[in-house]
Every structure is written in structure tokens, then in C-alpha cells.
Coordinates of C-alpha atoms in Angstrom, one line a residue:
M11 CA 10.8 -16.8 -15.3
V12 CA 13.6 -18.9 -13.8
D13 CA 12.7 -21.7 -11.2
F14 CA 12.9 -20.6 -7.5
Y15 CA 15.1 -22.4 -5.3
P16 CA 15.6 -20.7 -2.1
M17 CA 19.2 -20.5 -1.0
F18 CA 19.2 -19.0 2.5
T19 CA 22.4 -18.6 5.3
S20 CA 22.9 -18.8 9.0
Q21 CA 23.4 -16.1 11.2
S22 CA 26.9 -17.0 11.5
Q23 CA 27.8 -16.1 7.9
S24 CA 31.0 -14.2 7.6
Q25 CA 30.5 -10.4 6.8
S26 CA 33.9 -10.5 4.6
I27 CA 31.6 -12.3 1.9
R28 CA 30.1 -9.1 0.4
L29 CA 26.5 -9.1 -0.9
E30 CA 27.8 -7.7 -4.1
N31 CA 30.1 -10.7 -4.8
V32 CA 26.8 -13.2 -3.8
A33 CA 24.6 -11.3 -5.9
R34 CA 26.8 -10.9 -9.5
Q35 CA 27.0 -15.0 -9.1
K36 CA 23.2 -15.1 -10.0
L37 CA 22.9 -11.8 -12.1
T38 CA 22.9 -11.3 -16.0
N39 CA 23.0 -7.7 -16.4
Q40 CA 25.3 -6.5 -13.8
N41 CA 25.5 -3.3 -14.9
L42 CA 21.9 -2.4 -13.8
F43 CA 22.9 -2.7 -10.2
D44 CA 24.6 -0.7 -7.8
F45 CA 25.2 -1.7 -4.0
P46 CA 26.1 1.5 -2.5
G47 CA 25.9 0.6 1.6
E48 CA 26.3 -2.9 2.0
A49 CA 28.7 -2.1 4.9
Y50 CA 25.8 -1.1 6.6
L51 CA 24.1 -4.4 6.7
P52 CA 22.9 -5.8 10.1
H53 CA 25.1 -8.5 11.3
N54 CA 21.9 -11.2 10.9
A55 CA 21.2 -9.9 7.2
N56 CA 20.6 -12.7 4.9
K57 CA 22.9 -11.8 1.8
A58 CA 21.8 -14.9 -0.1
A59 CA 18.0 -14.2 0.3
I60 CA 18.8 -10.3 -0.7
A61 CA 20.8 -11.7 -3.5
Q62 CA 17.9 -14.1 -4.9
Y63 CA 15.3 -11.5 -4.7
L64 CA 17.6 -8.9 -6.9
Q65 CA 17.8 -12.0 -9.3
E66 CA 13.9 -12.2 -9.2
L67 CA 13.5 -8.6 -9.8
E68 CA 16.0 -9.0 -12.9
V69 CA 14.1 -11.9 -14.8
S70 CA 10.9 -10.4 -14.0
G71 CA 11.0 -7.2 -15.8
A72 CA 10.8 -4.6 -13.0
D73 CA 11.7 -1.0 -13.9
V74 CA 13.4 0.0 -10.4
S75 CA 13.9 -1.2 -7.1
L76 CA 15.1 -0.2 -3.8
I77 CA 16.6 -2.2 -0.9
Q78 CA 17.1 0.0 2.2
Y79 CA 18.2 -1.0 5.5
T80 CA 17.5 1.5 8.5
D81 CA 18.8 1.4 12.1
A82 CA 19.5 3.9 15.0
R83 CA 22.3 5.4 13.0
G84 CA 20.1 6.4 10.0
S85 CA 19.2 5.2 6.6
Y86 CA 21.2 3.4 3.8
D87 CA 20.5 2.4 0.5
I88 CA 21.9 -1.4 0.5
A89 CA 21.2 -2.1 -3.2
R90 CA 19.7 -0.2 -6.0
F91 CA 18.2 -1.7 -9.5
C92 CA 17.2 0.0 -12.6
R93 CA 16.3 -0.8 -16.2
A94 CA 14.0 -0.6 -19.3
G95 CA 11.5 2.3 -18.8
L96 CA 12.8 4.1 -15.8
D97 CA 16.2 5.4 -17.0
H98 CA 17.2 7.0 -13.6
F99 CA 16.8 5.9 -9.9
D100 CA 14.9 8.8 -8.6
K101 CA 12.3 9.0 -11.8
T102 CA 8.7 9.7 -10.5
I103 CA 5.8 7.7 -11.9
D104 CA 2.1 6.7 -10.8
I105 CA 2.6 4.5 -7.8
Q106 CA -1.0 3.0 -8.3
S107 CA -2.4 1.3 -5.6
T108 CA 0.3 2.2 -3.1
S109 CA -1.2 5.6 -3.1
K110 CA -4.1 4.0 -1.5
S111 CA -1.8 3.3 1.8
I112 CA -0.3 6.7 1.7
F113 CA -4.2 7.8 1.8
T114 CA -4.7 6.0 5.0
L115 CA -2.0 7.7 6.4
F116 CA -3.3 10.8 5.2
L117 CA -6.5 10.3 7.0
I118 CA -4.9 9.1 10.4
D119 CA -2.6 12.4 10.0
T120 CA -5.6 14.5 9.3
M121 CA -8.4 13.3 11.5
G122 CA -6.4 11.7 14.6
D123 CA -8.9 10.3 16.9
L124 CA -11.9 11.1 15.3
L125 CA -11.2 8.6 12.3
W126 CA -11.0 5.9 15.1
D127 CA -14.2 6.9 16.5
N128 CA -15.9 7.4 13.3
I129 CA -14.4 4.6 11.1
D130 CA -17.1 1.9 11.8
K131 CA -20.2 4.3 12.0
P132 CA -22.4 5.0 9.0
V133 CA -20.4 7.7 7.1
E134 CA -23.8 10.0 6.9
T135 CA -23.1 10.7 10.9
L136 CA -19.6 12.3 9.5
V137 CA -20.7 14.1 6.4
K138 CA -24.4 14.9 6.2
R139 CA -24.5 15.8 2.5
P140 CA -25.8 13.7 -0.5
L141 CA -23.2 11.7 -2.4
H142 CA -24.1 13.6 -5.6
E143 CA -22.8 16.7 -4.2
L144 CA -19.7 15.3 -2.7
Y145 CA -18.7 13.3 -6.0
P146 CA -21.0 14.5 -8.9
I147 CA -20.1 12.0 -11.4
T148 CA -22.8 12.9 -14.1
A149 CA -21.9 9.5 -16.0
W150 CA -23.3 7.7 -13.4
Q151 CA -26.8 9.0 -13.9
P152 CA -29.6 7.2 -13.4
S153 CA -27.5 4.6 -11.6
I154 CA -26.4 7.4 -9.1
I155 CA -30.2 7.3 -7.5
G156 CA -29.5 3.8 -6.3
I157 CA -26.3 4.7 -4.7
E158 CA -27.7 7.9 -3.0
Q159 CA -30.1 5.5 -1.2
E160 CA -27.9 3.7 0.7
W161 CA -24.4 5.1 0.3
G162 CA -24.4 6.7 3.8
K163 CA -25.1 3.5 5.7
R164 CA -21.3 2.1 4.6
T165 CA -18.5 2.9 6.7
L166 CA -15.2 4.4 6.0
R167 CA -13.6 0.9 7.2
Q168 CA -15.8 -0.7 4.2
F169 CA -14.7 2.2 1.7
L170 CA -11.0 1.9 2.7
N171 CA -11.1 -2.0 1.8
H172 CA -10.0 -2.4 -1.7
T173 CA -12.4 -5.2 -2.1
S174 CA -15.5 -4.0 0.1
G175 CA -18.1 -5.1 -2.5
T176 CA -18.3 -1.4 -3.9
P177 CA -19.3 -1.5 -7.5
F178 CA -16.8 0.2 -9.5
N179 CA -18.5 1.0 -12.9
D180 CA -21.4 2.1 -14.5
D181 CA -22.6 -1.1 -15.8
V182 CA -22.6 -3.3 -12.6
I183 CA -24.4 -0.1 -11.0
A184 CA -27.1 -0.1 -13.6
E185 CA -27.5 -3.8 -13.6
Q186 CA -28.2 -3.8 -9.8
V187 CA -30.6 -0.9 -9.9
A188 CA -32.5 -2.6 -13.0
R189 CA -32.8 -5.7 -11.0
G190 CA -34.2 -3.7 -7.9
E191 CA -30.9 -4.4 -6.0
P192 CA -29.4 -1.8 -3.9
A193 CA -26.5 -0.5 -5.6
L194 CA -23.9 -1.2 -2.9
N195 CA -25.5 -4.6 -1.8
A196 CA -23.7 -7.0 0.2
P197 CA -20.5 -5.6 1.6
S198 CA -19.0 -9.0 1.6
T199 CA -19.6 -9.7 -1.8
Y200 CA -16.5 -10.8 -3.7
I201 CA -15.2 -8.1 -6.1
R202 CA -11.9 -8.7 -6.7
Y203 CA -10.5 -5.0 -6.9
S204 CA -12.3 -1.3 -6.7
N205 CA -10.9 1.9 -6.7
T206 CA -14.7 3.2 -6.0
G207 CA -14.8 2.9 -2.6
V208 CA -11.7 4.8 -1.8
E209 CA -12.8 7.5 -4.4
F210 CA -15.9 7.7 -1.7
A211 CA -13.5 7.9 1.3
S212 CA -11.8 10.9 -0.4
A213 CA -14.9 12.5 -1.0
I214 CA -15.9 12.4 2.4
A215 CA -12.5 13.5 3.9
Q216 CA -12.4 16.7 1.6
Q217 CA -15.9 17.4 2.7
W218 CA -14.8 16.6 6.4
I219 CA -11.5 19.1 6.3
R220 CA -14.0 21.8 4.6
E221 CA -16.3 21.6 7.5
N222 CA -13.9 21.4 10.5
P223 CA -11.8 24.5 9.1
L224 CA -10.4 25.6 12.5
R225 CA -8.9 22.3 13.1
F226 CA -6.5 23.5 10.4
G227 CA -6.1 27.1 11.7
A228 CA -8.2 28.7 9.2
S229 CA -11.8 30.1 9.4
A230 CA -12.8 28.3 6.0
I231 CA -11.0 26.2 3.7
D232 CA -11.3 26.6 -0.1
Q233 CA -10.0 24.2 -2.8
T234 CA -6.6 25.9 -2.8
R235 CA -6.2 25.2 1.0
L236 CA -7.6 21.9 0.9
E237 CA -5.0 20.8 -1.9
Q238 CA -2.4 22.8 0.2
I239 CA -3.1 20.3 3.2
A240 CA -2.5 17.4 1.0
S241 CA 0.8 18.8 0.0
D242 CA 2.0 19.7 3.1
F243 CA 1.4 16.2 4.4
M244 CA 3.5 14.6 1.5
K245 CA 6.5 17.1 2.1
R246 CA 6.4 16.2 6.1
H247 CA 6.5 12.7 5.5
F248 CA 8.2 11.8 2.3
C249 CA 11.8 13.0 1.3
P250 CA 12.4 15.0 -1.8
G251 CA 14.0 13.2 -4.9
S252 CA 17.8 13.8 -5.6
R253 CA 17.1 16.7 -7.5
G254 CA 14.9 18.4 -5.1
E255 CA 11.4 16.9 -6.8
Q256 CA 8.5 16.7 -4.2
P257 CA 6.0 13.7 -3.9
L258 CA 2.8 14.8 -5.9
F259 CA -0.5 14.2 -4.8
T260 CA -2.2 14.3 -8.2
V261 CA -5.5 16.3 -8.2
G262 CA -8.0 14.4 -10.2
Q263 CA -10.6 16.2 -12.4
I264 CA -14.0 14.9 -13.1
G265 CA -16.1 17.6 -14.7
E266 CA -16.0 20.5 -12.0
F267 CA -15.0 18.2 -9.1
R268 CA -11.5 18.3 -8.2
H269 CA -10.2 15.3 -6.3
I270 CA -7.3 15.5 -3.9
I271 CA -6.8 11.8 -4.0
W272 CA -7.1 10.4 -7.0
S273 CA -6.9 6.8 -6.6
G274 CA -3.9 5.3 -7.6
K275 CA -2.3 8.5 -8.9
I276 CA 0.0 9.5 -6.7
K277 CA 3.7 10.3 -8.2
A278 CA 6.7 9.2 -6.6
S279 CA 9.9 7.6 -6.7
A280 CA 11.5 4.4 -5.2
R281 CA 13.3 6.6 -3.0
Q282 CA 10.5 8.6 -1.6
I283 CA 8.3 5.7 -1.2
A284 CA 11.3 4.1 1.1
E285 CA 10.2 6.9 3.4
L286 CA 6.5 5.2 3.8
P287 CA 7.9 2.9 7.2
H288 CA 9.1 6.2 8.6
A289 CA 5.8 7.9 8.3
V290 CA 4.1 4.6 10.3
S291 CA 6.8 5.0 12.8
R292 CA 5.5 8.7 13.7
L293 CA 2.5 7.8 14.2
S294 CA 1.2 7.6 18.2
D295 CA 1.6 4.1 19.7
D296 CA -2.2 3.6 19.8
H297 CA -2.8 4.9 16.0
R298 CA 0.1 2.3 15.1
K299 CA -1.7 -0.2 17.0
R300 CA -5.0 0.3 15.5
L301 CA -3.5 0.4 11.9
F302 CA -2.3 -3.1 12.1
T303 CA -5.4 -4.6 14.0
P304 CA -7.0 -7.2 11.5
I305 CA -10.3 -6.3 10.1
G306 CA -12.0 -9.3 11.4
E307 CA -11.0 -8.4 14.9
V308 CA -13.3 -5.0 14.6
C309 CA -15.7 -5.5 11.8
E310 CA -16.9 -9.2 11.1
G311 CA -18.9 -8.4 8.2
V312 CA -16.4 -6.8 6.0
R313 CA -14.2 -9.3 3.8
N314 CA -11.4 -8.9 1.8
S315 CA -11.3 -10.8 -1.5
L316 CA -8.5 -13.6 -0.6
E317 CA -10.7 -14.5 2.4
K318 CA -12.7 -16.2 -0.1
E319 CA -11.8 -18.6 -2.8
P320 CA -9.3 -17.7 -5.3
S321 CA -10.6 -16.9 -8.6
Y322 CA -7.8 -18.2 -10.5
P323 CA -8.4 -21.6 -11.8
E324 CA -4.8 -22.9 -10.9
L325 CA -5.2 -22.2 -7.5
A326 CA -9.1 -23.1 -7.0
G327 CA -9.3 -25.4 -3.8
T328 CA -6.3 -24.3 -2.4
P329 CA -6.4 -25.3 1.3
P330 CA -6.2 -22.6 4.0
D331 CA -2.5 -23.5 4.9
S332 CA -1.5 -23.1 1.5
S333 CA 1.1 -20.7 0.3
W334 CA -1.3 -18.5 -1.2
H335 CA -3.2 -18.2 1.9
T336 CA 0.0 -17.9 4.3
Y337 CA 1.7 -15.1 1.9
L338 CA -1.0 -13.5 0.0
K339 CA -4.0 -13.2 2.1
P340 CA -4.0 -9.6 3.9
S341 CA -5.3 -8.4 6.9
G342 CA -5.2 -5.0 8.5
M343 CA -6.7 -1.6 9.3
S344 CA -8.3 -1.3 5.9
N345 CA -6.9 -3.9 3.5
L346 CA -4.4 -1.1 2.4
F347 CA -1.9 -2.3 4.5
Y348 CA -1.1 -6.0 4.8
R349 CA 0.3 -7.8 7.8
R350 CA 3.0 -10.2 6.7
P351 CA 5.1 -12.9 8.6
Y352 CA 8.0 -10.7 7.8
G353 CA 6.6 -7.1 8.7
Y354 CA 4.0 -5.3 6.5
A355 CA 3.4 -4.3 3.1
T356 CA 1.5 -2.0 1.2
H357 CA -1.4 -2.8 -1.0
G358 CA -0.3 -2.2 -4.5
S359 CA 0.1 -4.4 -7.3
F360 CA 2.5 -6.9 -7.4
E361 CA 4.8 -4.7 -9.6
N362 CA 4.5 -1.6 -7.5
N363 CA 4.6 -1.9 -3.9
C364 CA 6.5 -1.5 -0.6
D365 CA 7.3 -4.3 1.8
V366 CA 8.9 -3.7 5.4
I367 CA 10.9 -6.4 6.7
I368 CA 11.1 -5.9 10.4
Q369 CA 13.8 -7.7 12.7
D370 CA 12.4 -9.9 15.0
C371 CA 8.9 -10.2 13.4
R372 CA 6.8 -13.3 13.7
D373 CA 3.9 -14.9 12.6
N374 CA 0.5 -13.9 14.7
L375 CA 1.8 -11.0 16.5
P376 CA -0.5 -9.2 18.5
A377 CA -1.0 -5.7 17.0
S378 CA 0.4 -4.0 20.0
E379 CA 3.9 -6.2 19.4
L380 CA 4.0 -5.5 15.6
A381 CA 3.1 -1.9 16.0
S382 CA 6.2 -1.6 18.6
L383 CA 8.4 -3.4 16.3
A384 CA 7.3 -1.1 13.5
K385 CA 8.6 1.9 15.5
N386 CA 11.9 0.5 17.2
N387 CA 13.6 -2.3 15.5
P388 CA 15.5 -2.1 12.5
Y389 CA 14.0 -3.0 9.4
F390 CA 14.5 -3.4 5.5
T391 CA 12.5 -1.4 3.3
V392 CA 12.3 -2.8 -0.2
V393 CA 10.1 -0.7 -3.2
R394 CA 9.6 -2.4 -6.4
L395 CA 7.9 0.2 -8.9
Q396 CA 7.4 -0.4 -12.8
G397 CA 6.2 1.9 -15.7
E398 CA 4.3 -1.2 -17.1
R399 CA 3.3 -4.5 -16.0
S400 CA 5.5 -7.8 -17.2
D401 CA 4.7 -11.2 -17.9
A402 CA 5.8 -12.0 -14.5
T403 CA 3.8 -9.9 -12.5
L404 CA 0.5 -10.9 -13.9
D405 CA 1.5 -14.8 -12.4
Q406 CA 0.0 -14.7 -9.1
S407 CA 2.6 -17.3 -8.2
Y408 CA 5.2 -14.2 -8.5
G409 CA 4.0 -12.3 -5.2
I410 CA 4.0 -15.8 -3.2
K411 CA 7.7 -16.2 -4.6
L412 CA 8.7 -12.9 -3.6
T413 CA 7.1 -12.7 -0.1
T414 CA 9.0 -16.3 0.5
I415 CA 12.2 -14.9 -0.2
L416 CA 11.5 -11.7 1.7
R417 CA 10.8 -13.6 5.0
E418 CA 14.3 -14.7 5.0
F419 CA 16.1 -11.0 4.9
F420 CA 16.4 -11.4 8.5
S421 CA 17.8 -14.9 9.6

């Protein structure tokens, strides 16, 4: 990993200085990069910051990245980067936790206002069936009994929080039950990462769709129709690949149970993920505002992991105004979208993520203002996808480094 030295330019930088020329002064493997649309860069695009970001991608071992600029005239790819495991730019791979952000948009699209009406109520008021019927994982027996006693008291907002305190493996659940503790104890307990909550939310959503067929123009909804609803959502909001490939909701299978949102397993390409801010901009103004409302403003008891002391020894004791808290502490509707000083990002791992850098975005904007900017102002979409982790992405300072640069894309 190279040392990071920010190199930023003023708004008066001449447009005659090509991004390609600025970038190629920094890049080692220049043949891996493509600059197809830099003529469409906005007047205040910081070319040195973009070039610095491309260099970070190169040295970090990223497989593919897209930097796309969107304005009122349309959408243009500014810079592309391919290498290693992905032999062409539109190859589809598992997009890991970015899938969860798409699932949040799917819930908003599917449930509408009912999502907001029920997001902070116990889920048993939304779906009145026991968990073992919605999510029949026999491997969790007998610890499933402990979950059944109280899972319905949790809220969708908690299940949509990556770090809601929901245990995510058999051993943790079994230990809690053996100690006589509730299996879903303490929603603010620090658990750094959990797929289980989102899996529960998906199971609840599937059952809710089945119980409300008239909302989808049907008298009844079977598994085939359920999966079609998910597929139609993807086709409406995420573009085909260059060869016409459709983005895919991968259907998971646990025994006899089919799961339309298999946590972290949506397959897509960088170009398709670049459509995510378009899906956000198509939301109603009220829904977009709610999406960017910080968790703490509506649900005090729900915490995300980064509101507690970081578990990484090198960051222990980090003061609240440090780069760790400034650039990595997430807030948002479900902890699946992050609010950032430059805009927002999906909650993916550092190697698989989508950052949206909005012109005129500032720190601590009210949710309504950020929602308006997300709809109306030009932005960059930066997508990073990797087939496998690299040493760089396992370093927590890597995320701080990238977000520091992204903040300077509009200067």
C-alpha cells in the first residue's frame, strides 16, 4: 500500500488538463484503465482527486470499478478500471452486503407507506406466524425455541440494522439459551456483523407479500409469483449488462425453504450497481427523506457497531472527532445506507461498495435537504467490486483513505 498524500485542485483548474493525463502520471498499469467520457465532467470536478482514487484502486487489488457522472443530460462513464479476477467490465459477481441496500429499496418499493407505519412496531403485528414457519432452519434446533419466544418483539428497523445484536450462528444462540438468556438479547449489544437480521426481515417481507396478494394484482401469490415480484423490481431499477444480462435476485435454498433475498447474494455488475442512485432518486420525496433519517432520531435503543468502541486494537480509544468516526461511522434508515460528508454509500464491505458523491453536499445536512440533493443535484457514482478480498481491504484505514478522497470529488 502506498502512502496517501491528498492532491486537490481548485475550482479554477483548466478543463484543458485532461483527467487521463493527470491519472497516467500516477498509474503503473495504465492498460487497465479506460477514460471514455471525461469530456462530460462537471466544471468543478476535482481531477486530481479522481486520479488519486484510481491509483488507490490500482494498488489495493480491486478487480473492477466504475466512476460515473450523472447530470440532467444523461449518464456518462468517466473512468473504468478492470483487472485480476474480472476479465471484462460487465461481468456479474456476488455483490455481498450491497445486496442489503437493494433489499431496503425493495421493501420501500413493495410496501410503500406501510413500511414506515410498521418499521418500529414489533414484527408480530405485521406477520402473525411463528418464526419456524417463516424461516425453518432445522439446524438451529433446539435453540430455535429461544428465538421463538421473543423474535416477534423485535422491529423491522432492528432487523435491517447490520449490527442489531441479532445472533448469527448456532453456537451463539445455543450458549444464550443454555445460560437462560433470551436468544435475541439486548438490541444494542455490540455484534460487529450479522446477516441473520436481514434474513429475518426478508422472511417477514415474503410472508407479508403472500398475505396481501391484492396489492400485487393477484388473488393468491405462490413462490413463483413471489420470485417474479422480486425480479420485476430489479428489471425496473437496474439496467441490463452490455450483453443484455439482467441483474439477478439469487434465490437461496435452506431445505425446502426458498428465500428471495439471500443475504449478500444478489449478482450484478459494476455498471448495474451504478444505477442504485437512480432507484433512490425515483423514490417519493417523503420516502427518500425517511431513508436518510438517522437511526438515533427515531429509535434510540438501536445501535450500530461503530457507535461503540472500535474492536480493532490500533483504533482503541479513538476520539469522537477522529477520522474513524468522521468517515466510517454510519447513520441512516437501516444501517444499510450510510450518510457521508460527500453524499451516501451502501453498506457493503470495503471491497464491494457503491458511493454516491453529491454536488453541494455538506456535513450534517437535515434529511430533507440531503433527500432533495440526492434527487436533483449532479453526482458521481463510484462502484468497487472484487471477486476476493485483498490485503488492502482488510485494513480498516483503507476505508478512511478512500472516503477522504471521495469527499474531494466536487471541490
